[in-house]
Backbone as numpy.savetxt, mean C-alpha at the origin, in Angstrom:
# Nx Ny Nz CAx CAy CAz Cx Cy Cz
9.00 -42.66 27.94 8.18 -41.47 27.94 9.05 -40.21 27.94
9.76 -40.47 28.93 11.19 -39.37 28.49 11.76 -38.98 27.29
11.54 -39.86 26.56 12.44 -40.07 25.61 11.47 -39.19 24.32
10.57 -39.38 24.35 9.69 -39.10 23.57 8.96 -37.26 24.01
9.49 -36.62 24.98 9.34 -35.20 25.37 10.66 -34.64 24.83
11.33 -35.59 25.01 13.42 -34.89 24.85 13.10 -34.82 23.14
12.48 -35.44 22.51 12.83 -35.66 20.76 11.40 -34.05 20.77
10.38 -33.93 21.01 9.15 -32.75 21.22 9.77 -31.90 21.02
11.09 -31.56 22.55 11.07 -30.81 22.71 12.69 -30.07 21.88
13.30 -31.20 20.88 14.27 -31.03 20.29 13.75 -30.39 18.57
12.55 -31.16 18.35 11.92 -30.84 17.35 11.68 -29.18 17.20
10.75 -28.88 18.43 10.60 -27.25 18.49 11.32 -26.28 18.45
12.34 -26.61 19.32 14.15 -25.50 18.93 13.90 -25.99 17.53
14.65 -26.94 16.93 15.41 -26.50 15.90 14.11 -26.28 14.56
13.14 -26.46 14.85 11.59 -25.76 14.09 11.64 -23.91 14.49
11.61 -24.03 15.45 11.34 -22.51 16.60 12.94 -21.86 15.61
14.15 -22.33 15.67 15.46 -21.83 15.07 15.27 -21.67 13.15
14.93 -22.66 12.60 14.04 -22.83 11.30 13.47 -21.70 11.04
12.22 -21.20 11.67 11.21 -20.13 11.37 11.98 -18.89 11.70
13.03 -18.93 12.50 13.39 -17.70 13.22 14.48 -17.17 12.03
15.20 -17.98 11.26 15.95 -18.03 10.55 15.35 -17.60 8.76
14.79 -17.92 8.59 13.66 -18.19 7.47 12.94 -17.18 7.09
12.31 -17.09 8.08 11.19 -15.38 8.82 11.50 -14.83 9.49
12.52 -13.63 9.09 13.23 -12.76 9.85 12.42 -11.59 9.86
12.50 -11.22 11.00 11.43 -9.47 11.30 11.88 -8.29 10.09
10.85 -7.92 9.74 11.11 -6.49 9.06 11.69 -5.44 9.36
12.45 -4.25 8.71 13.40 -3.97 9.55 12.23 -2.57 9.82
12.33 -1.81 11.11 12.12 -1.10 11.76 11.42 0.36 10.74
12.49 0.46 9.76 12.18 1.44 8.79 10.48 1.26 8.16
10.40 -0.06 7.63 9.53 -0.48 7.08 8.17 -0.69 8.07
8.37 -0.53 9.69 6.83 -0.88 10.22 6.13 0.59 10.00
5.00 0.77 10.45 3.84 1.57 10.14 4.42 2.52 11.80
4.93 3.98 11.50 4.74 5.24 12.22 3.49 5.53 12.80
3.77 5.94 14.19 2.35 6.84 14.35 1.74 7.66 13.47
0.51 7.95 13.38 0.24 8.55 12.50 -0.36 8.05 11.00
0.57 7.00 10.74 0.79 6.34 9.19 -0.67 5.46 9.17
-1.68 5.98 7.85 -2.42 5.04 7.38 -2.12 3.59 6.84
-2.84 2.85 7.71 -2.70 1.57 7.36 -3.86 0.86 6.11
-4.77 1.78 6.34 -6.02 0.87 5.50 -5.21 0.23 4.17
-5.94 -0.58 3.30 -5.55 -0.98 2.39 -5.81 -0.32 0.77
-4.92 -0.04 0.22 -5.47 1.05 -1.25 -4.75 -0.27 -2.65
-5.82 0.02 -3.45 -5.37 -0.64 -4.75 -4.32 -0.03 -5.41
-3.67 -0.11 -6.52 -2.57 0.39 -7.57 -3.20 0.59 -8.54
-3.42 1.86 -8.83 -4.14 2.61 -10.05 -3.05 2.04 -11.19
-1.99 1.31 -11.51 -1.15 0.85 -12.41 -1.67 -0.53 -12.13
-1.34 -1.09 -10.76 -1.13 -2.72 -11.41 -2.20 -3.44 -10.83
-2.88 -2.30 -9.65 -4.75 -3.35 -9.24 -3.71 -4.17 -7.91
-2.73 -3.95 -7.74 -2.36 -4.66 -6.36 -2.56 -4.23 -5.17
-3.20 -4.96 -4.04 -3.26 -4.20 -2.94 -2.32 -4.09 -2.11
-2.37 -2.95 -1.63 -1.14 -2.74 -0.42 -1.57 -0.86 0.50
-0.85 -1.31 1.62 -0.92 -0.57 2.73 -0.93 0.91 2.10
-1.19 2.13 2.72 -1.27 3.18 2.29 -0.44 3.99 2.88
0.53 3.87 3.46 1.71 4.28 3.79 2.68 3.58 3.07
2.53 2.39 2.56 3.83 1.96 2.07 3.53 2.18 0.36
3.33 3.22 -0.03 2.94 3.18 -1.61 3.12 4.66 -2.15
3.12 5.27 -3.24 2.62 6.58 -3.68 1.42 7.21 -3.47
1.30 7.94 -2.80 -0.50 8.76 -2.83 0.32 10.02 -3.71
-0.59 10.54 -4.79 -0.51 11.78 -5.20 -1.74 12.06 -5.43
-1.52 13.60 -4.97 -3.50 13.70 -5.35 -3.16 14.65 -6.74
-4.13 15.50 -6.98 -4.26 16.18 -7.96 -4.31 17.85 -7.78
-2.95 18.25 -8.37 -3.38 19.96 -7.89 -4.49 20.81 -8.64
-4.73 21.17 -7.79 -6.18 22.11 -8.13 -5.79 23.95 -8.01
-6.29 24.37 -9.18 -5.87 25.70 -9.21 -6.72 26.51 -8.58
-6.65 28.17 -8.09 -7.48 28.54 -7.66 -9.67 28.12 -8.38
-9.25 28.48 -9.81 -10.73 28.58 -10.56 -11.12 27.27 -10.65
-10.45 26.42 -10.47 -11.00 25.01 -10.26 -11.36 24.71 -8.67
-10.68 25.12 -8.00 -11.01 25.10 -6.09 -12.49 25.98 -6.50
-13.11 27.03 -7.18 -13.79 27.39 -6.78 -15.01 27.07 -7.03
-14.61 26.70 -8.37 -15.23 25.34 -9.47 -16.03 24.81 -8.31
-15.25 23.60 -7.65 -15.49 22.49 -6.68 -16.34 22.64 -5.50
-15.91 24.19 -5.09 -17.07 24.48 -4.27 -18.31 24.86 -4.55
-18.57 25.10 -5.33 -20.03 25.33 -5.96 -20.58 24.10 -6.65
-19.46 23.41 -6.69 -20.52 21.72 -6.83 -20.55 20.81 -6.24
-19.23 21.53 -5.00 -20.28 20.58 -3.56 -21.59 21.19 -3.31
-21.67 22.69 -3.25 -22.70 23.75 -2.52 -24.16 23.04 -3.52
-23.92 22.80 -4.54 -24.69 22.64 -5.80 -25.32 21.17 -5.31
-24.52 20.20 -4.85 -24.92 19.12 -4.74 -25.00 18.36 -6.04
-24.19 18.58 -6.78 -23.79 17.49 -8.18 -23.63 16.85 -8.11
-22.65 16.08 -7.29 -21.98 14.81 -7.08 -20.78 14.74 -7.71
-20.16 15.80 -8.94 -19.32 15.52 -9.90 -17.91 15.76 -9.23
-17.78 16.15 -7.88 -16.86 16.76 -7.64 -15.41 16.00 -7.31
-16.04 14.53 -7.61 -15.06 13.20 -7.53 -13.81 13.29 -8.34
-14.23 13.76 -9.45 -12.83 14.26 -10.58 -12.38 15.02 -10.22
-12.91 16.24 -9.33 -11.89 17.31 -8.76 -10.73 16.97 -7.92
-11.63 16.13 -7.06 -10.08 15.53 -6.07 -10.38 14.27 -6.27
-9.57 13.43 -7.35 -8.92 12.22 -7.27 -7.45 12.30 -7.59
-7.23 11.21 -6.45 -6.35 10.60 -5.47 -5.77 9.46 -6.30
-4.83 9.22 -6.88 -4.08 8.43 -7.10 -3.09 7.68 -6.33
-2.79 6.34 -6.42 -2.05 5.40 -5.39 -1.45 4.74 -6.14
-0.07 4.50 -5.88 0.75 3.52 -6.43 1.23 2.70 -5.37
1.88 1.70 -6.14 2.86 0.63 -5.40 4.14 1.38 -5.08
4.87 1.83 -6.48 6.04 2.73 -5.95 6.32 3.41 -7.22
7.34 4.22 -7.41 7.58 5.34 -8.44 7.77 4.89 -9.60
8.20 3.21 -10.10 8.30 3.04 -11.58 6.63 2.99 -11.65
5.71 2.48 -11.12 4.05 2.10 -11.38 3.72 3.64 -11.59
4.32 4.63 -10.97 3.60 6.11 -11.28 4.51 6.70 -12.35
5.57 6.74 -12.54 6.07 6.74 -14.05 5.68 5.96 -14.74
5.23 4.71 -14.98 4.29 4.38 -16.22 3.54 4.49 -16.33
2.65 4.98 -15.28 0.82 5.12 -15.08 0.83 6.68 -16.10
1.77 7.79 -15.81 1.64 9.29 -16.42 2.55 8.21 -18.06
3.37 8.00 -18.11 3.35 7.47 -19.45 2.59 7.21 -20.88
1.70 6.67 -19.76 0.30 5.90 -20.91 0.86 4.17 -20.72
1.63 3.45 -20.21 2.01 2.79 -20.20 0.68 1.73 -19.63
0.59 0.48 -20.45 -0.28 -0.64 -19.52 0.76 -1.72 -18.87
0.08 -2.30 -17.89 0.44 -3.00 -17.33 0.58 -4.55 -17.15
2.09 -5.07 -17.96 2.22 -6.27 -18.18 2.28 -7.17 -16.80
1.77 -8.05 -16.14 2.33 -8.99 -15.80 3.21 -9.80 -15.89
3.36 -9.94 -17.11 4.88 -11.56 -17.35 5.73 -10.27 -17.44
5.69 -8.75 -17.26 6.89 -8.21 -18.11 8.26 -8.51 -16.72
């Protein structure tokens, strides 16, 4: 019966050493800041999901006559005002240099 806890408990180290080795923690840079949105956002390039701190957000600059635009079609109650401020998300800066490109998005590439 001994014998059979000593092999358990030899299994788990070097399993427990395995995973530890294998699956190493992320480094510090990469966890989520106070502050930092976590929800999850798609890739306007490649449709992949990922965290919203770890990606590109660019929104869209809006000039004064368009800000004023926008307020009179919230005030208006249009609904249209979705094109005014959209929000673009990437994975990372080559997906938003090909997204302004015109570039589509290969998979096998």
């Amino acid at each position: 019966m001994l014998a059979v806890i000593i092999v358990i408990l030899i299994i788990w180290a070097v399993m427990w050493g395995f995973y530890k080795f294998m699956y190493p923690r992320a480094p510090k840079s990469m966890m989520p800041k106070k502050g930092d949105v976590t929800t999850p956002r798609q890739c306007n390039f490649c449709g992949n999901s990922l965290a919203e701190y770890r990606g590109v957000l660019e929104t869209k600059p809006v000039s004064l006559e368009e800000n004023s635009a926008a307020d009179l079609a919230v005030n208006s109650d249009s609904g249209n005002d979705m094109d005014n401020n959209k929000e673009l998300f990437f994975c990372n800066y080559e997906h938003q240099a090909d997204f302004h490109a015109g570039k589509t998005y290969q998979a096998d590439a």
